[in-house]
Coordinates of C-alpha atoms (C1' of nucleotides) in Angstrom, one line a residue:
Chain A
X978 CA 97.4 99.2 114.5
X979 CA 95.5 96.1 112.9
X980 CA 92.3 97.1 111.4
X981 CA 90.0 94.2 109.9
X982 CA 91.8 93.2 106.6
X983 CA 95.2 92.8 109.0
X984 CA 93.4 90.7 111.5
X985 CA 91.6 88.7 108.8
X986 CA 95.3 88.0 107.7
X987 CA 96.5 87.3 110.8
X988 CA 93.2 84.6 111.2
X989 CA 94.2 83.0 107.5
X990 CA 97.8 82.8 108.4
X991 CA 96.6 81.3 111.9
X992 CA 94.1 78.6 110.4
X993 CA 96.7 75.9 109.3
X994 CA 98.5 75.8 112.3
X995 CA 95.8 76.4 115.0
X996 CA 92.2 75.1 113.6
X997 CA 92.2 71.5 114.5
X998 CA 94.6 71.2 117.0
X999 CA 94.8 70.3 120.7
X1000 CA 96.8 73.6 122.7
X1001 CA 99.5 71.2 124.5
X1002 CA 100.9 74.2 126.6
X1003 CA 99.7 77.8 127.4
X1004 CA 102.4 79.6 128.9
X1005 CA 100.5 83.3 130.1
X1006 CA 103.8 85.5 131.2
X1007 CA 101.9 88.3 132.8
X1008 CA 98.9 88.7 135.1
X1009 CA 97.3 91.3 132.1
X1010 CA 97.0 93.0 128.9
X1011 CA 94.8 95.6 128.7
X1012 CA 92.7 93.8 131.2
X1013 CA 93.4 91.2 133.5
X1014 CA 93.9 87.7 132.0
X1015 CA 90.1 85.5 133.0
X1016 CA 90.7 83.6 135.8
X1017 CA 92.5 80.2 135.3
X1018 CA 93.6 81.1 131.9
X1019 CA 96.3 79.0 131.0
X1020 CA 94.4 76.1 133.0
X1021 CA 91.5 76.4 130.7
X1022 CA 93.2 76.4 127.4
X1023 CA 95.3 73.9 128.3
X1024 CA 94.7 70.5 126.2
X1025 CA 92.0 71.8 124.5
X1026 CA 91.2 71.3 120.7
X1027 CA 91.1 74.6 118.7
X1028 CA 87.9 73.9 116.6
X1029 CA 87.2 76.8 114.6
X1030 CA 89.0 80.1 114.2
X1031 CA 86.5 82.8 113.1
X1032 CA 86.6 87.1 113.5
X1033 CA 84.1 89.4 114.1
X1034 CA 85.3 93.3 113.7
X1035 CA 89.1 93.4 114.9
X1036 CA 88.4 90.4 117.2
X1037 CA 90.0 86.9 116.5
X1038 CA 87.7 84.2 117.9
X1039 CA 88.7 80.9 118.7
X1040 CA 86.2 77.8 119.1
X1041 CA 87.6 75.5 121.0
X1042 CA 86.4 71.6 122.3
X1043 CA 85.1 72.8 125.9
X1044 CA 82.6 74.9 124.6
X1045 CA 84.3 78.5 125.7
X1046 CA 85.6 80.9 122.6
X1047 CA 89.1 82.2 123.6
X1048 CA 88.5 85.8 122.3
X1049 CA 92.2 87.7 120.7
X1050 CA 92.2 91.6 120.6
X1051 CA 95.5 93.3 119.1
X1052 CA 95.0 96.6 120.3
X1053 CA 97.7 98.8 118.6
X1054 CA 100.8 97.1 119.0
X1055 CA 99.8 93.7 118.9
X1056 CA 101.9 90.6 116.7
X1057 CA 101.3 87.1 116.8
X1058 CA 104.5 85.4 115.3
X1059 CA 104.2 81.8 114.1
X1060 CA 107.4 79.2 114.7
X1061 CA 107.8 75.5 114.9
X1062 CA 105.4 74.8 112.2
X1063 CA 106.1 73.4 108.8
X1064 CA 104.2 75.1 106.0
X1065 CA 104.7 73.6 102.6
X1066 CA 108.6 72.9 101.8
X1067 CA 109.4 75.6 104.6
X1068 CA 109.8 75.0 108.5
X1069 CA 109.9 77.5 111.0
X1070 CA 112.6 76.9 113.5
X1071 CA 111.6 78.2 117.0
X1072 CA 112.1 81.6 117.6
X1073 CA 113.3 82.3 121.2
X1074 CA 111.3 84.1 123.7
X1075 CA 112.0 88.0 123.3
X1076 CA 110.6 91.1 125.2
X1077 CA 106.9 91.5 125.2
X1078 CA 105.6 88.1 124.2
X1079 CA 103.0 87.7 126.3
X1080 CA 101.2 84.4 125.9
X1081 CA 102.9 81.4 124.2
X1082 CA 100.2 78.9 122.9
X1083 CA 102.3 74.9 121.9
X1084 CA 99.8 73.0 119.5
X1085 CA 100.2 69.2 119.3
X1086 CA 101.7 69.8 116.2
X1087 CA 104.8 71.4 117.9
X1088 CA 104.0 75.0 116.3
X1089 CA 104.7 77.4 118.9
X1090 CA 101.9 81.0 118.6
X1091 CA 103.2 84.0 119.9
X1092 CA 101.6 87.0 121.5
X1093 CA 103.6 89.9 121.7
X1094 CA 102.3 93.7 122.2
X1095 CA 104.9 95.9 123.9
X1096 CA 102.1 98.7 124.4
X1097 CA 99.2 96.1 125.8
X1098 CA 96.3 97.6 124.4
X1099 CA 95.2 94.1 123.5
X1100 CA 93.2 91.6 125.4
X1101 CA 92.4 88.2 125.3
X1102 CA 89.0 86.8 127.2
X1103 CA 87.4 83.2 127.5
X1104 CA 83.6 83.2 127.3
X1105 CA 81.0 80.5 126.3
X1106 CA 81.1 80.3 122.9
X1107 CA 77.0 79.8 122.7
X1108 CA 76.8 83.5 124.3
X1109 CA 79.4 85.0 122.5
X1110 CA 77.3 87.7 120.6
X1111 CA 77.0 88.5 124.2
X1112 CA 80.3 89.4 125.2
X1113 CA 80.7 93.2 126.5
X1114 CA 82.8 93.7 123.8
X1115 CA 81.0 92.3 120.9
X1116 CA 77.7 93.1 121.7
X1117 CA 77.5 96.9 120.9
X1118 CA 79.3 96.1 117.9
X1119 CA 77.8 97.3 114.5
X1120 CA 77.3 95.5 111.0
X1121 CA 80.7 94.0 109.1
X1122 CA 81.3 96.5 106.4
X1123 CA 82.2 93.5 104.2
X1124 CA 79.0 91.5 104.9
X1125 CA 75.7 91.1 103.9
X1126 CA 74.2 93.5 106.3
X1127 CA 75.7 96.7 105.0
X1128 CA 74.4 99.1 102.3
X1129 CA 74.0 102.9 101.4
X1130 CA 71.1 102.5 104.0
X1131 CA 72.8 101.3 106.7
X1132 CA 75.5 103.8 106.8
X1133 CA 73.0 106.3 105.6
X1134 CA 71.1 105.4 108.5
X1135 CA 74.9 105.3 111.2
X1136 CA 75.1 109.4 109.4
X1137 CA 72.0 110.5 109.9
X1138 CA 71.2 114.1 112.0
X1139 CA 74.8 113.5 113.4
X1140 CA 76.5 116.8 114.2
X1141 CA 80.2 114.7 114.4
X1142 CA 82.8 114.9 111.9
X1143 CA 82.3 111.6 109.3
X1144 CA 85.7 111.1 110.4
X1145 CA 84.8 110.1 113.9
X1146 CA 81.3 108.4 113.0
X1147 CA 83.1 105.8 111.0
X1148 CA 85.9 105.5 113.5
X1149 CA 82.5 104.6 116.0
X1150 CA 82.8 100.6 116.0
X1151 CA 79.1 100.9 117.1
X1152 CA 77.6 102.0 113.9
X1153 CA 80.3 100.7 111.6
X1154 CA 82.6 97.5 113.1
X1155 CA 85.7 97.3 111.8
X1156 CA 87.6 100.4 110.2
X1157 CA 90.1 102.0 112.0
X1158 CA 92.7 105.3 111.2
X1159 CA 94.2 104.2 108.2
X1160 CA 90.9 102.3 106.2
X1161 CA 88.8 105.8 106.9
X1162 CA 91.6 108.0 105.7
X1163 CA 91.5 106.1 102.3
X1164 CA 87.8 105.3 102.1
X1165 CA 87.4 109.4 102.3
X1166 CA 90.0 110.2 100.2
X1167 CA 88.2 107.8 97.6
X1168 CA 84.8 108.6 98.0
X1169 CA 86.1 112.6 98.0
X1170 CA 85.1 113.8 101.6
X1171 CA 86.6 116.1 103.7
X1172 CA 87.1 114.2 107.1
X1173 CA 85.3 117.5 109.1
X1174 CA 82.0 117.0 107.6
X1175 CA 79.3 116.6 109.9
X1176 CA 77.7 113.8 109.6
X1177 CA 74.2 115.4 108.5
X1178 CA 75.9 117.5 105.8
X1179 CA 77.0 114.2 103.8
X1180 CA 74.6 114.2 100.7
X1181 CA 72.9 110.9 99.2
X1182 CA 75.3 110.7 96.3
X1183 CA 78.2 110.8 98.2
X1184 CA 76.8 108.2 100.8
X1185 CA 76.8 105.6 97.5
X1186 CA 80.1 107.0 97.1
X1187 CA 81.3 106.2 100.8
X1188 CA 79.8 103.3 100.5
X1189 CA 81.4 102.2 97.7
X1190 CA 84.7 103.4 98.9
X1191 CA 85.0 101.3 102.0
X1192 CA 83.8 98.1 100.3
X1193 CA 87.1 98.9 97.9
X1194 CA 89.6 99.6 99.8
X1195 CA 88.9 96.9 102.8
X1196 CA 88.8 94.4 99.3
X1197 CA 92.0 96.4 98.2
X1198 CA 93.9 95.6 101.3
X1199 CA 92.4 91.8 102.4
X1200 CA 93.9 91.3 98.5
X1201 CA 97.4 92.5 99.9
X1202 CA 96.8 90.6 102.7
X1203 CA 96.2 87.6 101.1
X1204 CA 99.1 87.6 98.6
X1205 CA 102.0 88.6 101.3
X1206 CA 100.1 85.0 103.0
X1207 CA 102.3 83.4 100.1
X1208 CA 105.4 84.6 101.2
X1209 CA 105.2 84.1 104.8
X1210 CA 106.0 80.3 105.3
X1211 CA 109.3 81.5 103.8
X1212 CA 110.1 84.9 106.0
X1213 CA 110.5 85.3 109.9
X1214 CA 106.9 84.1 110.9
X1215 CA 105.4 87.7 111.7
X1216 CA 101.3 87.3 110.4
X1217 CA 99.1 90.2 109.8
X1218 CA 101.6 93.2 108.3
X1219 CA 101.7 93.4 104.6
X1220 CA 103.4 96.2 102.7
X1221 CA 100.2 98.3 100.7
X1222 CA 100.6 101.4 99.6
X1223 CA 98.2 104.1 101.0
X1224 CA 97.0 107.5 98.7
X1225 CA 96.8 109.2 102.1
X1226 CA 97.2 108.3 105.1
X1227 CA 100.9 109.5 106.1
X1228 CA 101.5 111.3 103.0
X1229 CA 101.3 114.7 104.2
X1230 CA 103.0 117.0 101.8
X1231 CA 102.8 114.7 99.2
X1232 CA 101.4 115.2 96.3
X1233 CA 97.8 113.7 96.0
X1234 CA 97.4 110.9 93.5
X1235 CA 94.1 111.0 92.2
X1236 CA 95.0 111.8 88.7
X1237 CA 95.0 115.6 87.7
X1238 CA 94.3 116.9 91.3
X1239 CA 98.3 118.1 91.9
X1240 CA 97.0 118.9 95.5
X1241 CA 99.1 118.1 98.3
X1242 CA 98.0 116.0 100.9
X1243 CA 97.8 118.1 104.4
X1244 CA 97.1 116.5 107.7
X1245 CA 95.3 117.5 110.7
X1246 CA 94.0 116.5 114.3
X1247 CA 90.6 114.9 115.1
X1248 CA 89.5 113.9 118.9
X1249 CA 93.3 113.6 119.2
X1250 CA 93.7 111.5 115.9
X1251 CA 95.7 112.7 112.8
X1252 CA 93.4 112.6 109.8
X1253 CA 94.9 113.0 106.3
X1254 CA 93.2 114.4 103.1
X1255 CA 94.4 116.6 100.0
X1256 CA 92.1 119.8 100.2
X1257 CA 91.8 119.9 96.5
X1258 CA 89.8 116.8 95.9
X1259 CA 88.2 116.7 99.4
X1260 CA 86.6 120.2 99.5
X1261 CA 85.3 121.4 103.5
X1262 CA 82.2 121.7 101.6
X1263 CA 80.4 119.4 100.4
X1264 CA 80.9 119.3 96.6
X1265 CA 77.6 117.6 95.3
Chain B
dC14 C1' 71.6 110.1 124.2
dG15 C1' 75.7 112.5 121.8
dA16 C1' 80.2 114.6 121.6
dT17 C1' 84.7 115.2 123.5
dG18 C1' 88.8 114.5 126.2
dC19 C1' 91.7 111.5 128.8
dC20 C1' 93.9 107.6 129.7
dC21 C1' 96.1 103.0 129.4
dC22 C1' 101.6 101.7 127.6
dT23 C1' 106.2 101.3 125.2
dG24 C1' 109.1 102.6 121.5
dA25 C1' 110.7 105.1 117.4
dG26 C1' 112.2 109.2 115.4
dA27 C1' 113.1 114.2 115.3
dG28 C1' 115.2 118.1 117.1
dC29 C1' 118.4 120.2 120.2
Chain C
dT762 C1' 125.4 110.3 123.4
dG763 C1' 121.4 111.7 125.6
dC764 C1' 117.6 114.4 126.7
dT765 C1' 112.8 116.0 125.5
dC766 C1' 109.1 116.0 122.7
dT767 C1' 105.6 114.1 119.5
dC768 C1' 103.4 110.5 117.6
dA769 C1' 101.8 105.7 116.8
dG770 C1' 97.2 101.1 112.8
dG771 C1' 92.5 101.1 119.6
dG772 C1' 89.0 101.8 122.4
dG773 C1' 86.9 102.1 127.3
dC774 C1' 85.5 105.4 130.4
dA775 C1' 84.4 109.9 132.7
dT776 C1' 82.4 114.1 131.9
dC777 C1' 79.5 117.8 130.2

DNA sequence: CGATGCCCCTGAGAGC
DNA sequence: TGCTCTCAGGGGCATC
């Protein structure tokens, strides 16, 4: 479920009670997520300083004293629920250990992190941190659509002679790192592509367009992020899930609200994915 | 190499 | 109430 802008949450909501502590206790509940737990997990975690929280893509990545990265993926399903910590004028008293929580990190603070991902698509790692760029699952990742690195050129380049639907291309975390269902619905809606055009198909001024489009709405939602960040150290310690509004994505007969389309919003399958557009401002072909 | 399907897993909601 | 079915914000892996 978490795409970047939810993770980034998730890492800003995580910074004041993680980055700079020592990890008193690491309770690991299960021998694995989507992979098994690295060996001596717990054992290695255990009394160690947090020094830097960071993200690449959808991964959280913690620096910590001994010089190995503890490495956070969400999957679908994944939460991490903050209790025990007091934020401003609020304190969090401890939540109780409930069904799926998976790994329960204890800072020296007495904040207690929470794991918990009933469906256990996530995964956690421990690697060196100097090698981390390294790491089977970060190494074939491509550029940050938010950083300096990407540009009409650079997904100009990730679209290129591809026969795929754009829909899937940007879904590929190899050319693009980052976007997931929801983010590519919106960016095409935006930008005004239909989800089945081939990748070769997509013309230079809708590139810019695309481009454009995915720098917004990423912004769009970090901003939401950001400002439900305010209300947090007041509700029931759940980072990462922020009510935004999407124009598409599970709006199907709804009406579309780009202003004077009155199209309705249809949705349809892709490599086993639902995709959802409005086929009067998102023609099959392309429109310029 | 590129494209596509399958699979991991649990839970929510719809329909009967 | 309960059964069955579909679907869910991810992504690795096998296959052609």
């Amino acid at each position: 479920m978490p795409e970047m802008p939810e993770v980034e949450t998730v890492r800003l909501g995580l910074v004041p009670v993680l980055e700079g502590r020592v990890l008193t206790h690491v309770e690991q509940r299960r021998p694995d997520l989507r992979f098994p737990f690295p060996p001596a997990f717990a054992e290695r975690l255990r009394g160690q300083r947090v020094m830097r929280l960071h993200r690449r893509s959808k991964y959280l990545l913690a620096d910590l004293a001994s010089g190995e990265t503890l490495l956070i993926h969400l999957g679908m399903s994944g939460r991490i629920l903050v209790s025990g910590a007091t934020l401003g004028e609020f304190h969090h008293p401890i939540r109780p250990i409930e069904k799926h929580d998976h790994v329960v990190f204890t800072t020296d603070q007495g904040a207690q992190i929470v794991f918990n991902d009933p469906r256990r698509f996530g995964a956690m790692d421990l690697f060196p941190s100097a090698e981390m760029a390294r790491h089977p699952l970060l190494r074939d990742l491509g550029p940050e659509p938010l950083g300096n690195e990407f540009s009409e050129a650079v997904l100009a380049r990730a679209l290129a002679g591809r026969a795929a639907p754009i829909k899937a291309l940007l879904l590929d975390q190899k050319r693009i790192a980052g976007l997931g269902n929801i983010y590519v619905c919106e960016a095409l809606w935006q930008a005004r592509l239909h989800p089945e055009t081939p990748g070769h198909a997509v013309t230079a001024g809708q590139i810019s367009r695309l481009t454009t489009a995915i720098v917004q709405v990423l912004r769009d939602a970090l901003a939401a992020g950001g400002s439900s960040l305010k209300d947090f150290r007041h509700t029931d310690g759940e980072l990462g899930y922020f009510q935004h509004h999407f124009s598409v994505y599970d709006r199907a007969g709804q009406g579309c609200l780009r202003s004077g389309c009155g199209g309705r919003i249809e949705r349809i399958t892709q490599s086993g994915r639902s995709s959802w557009f409005c086929p009067a401002c998102q023609p099959v072909l392309p429109a310029d």
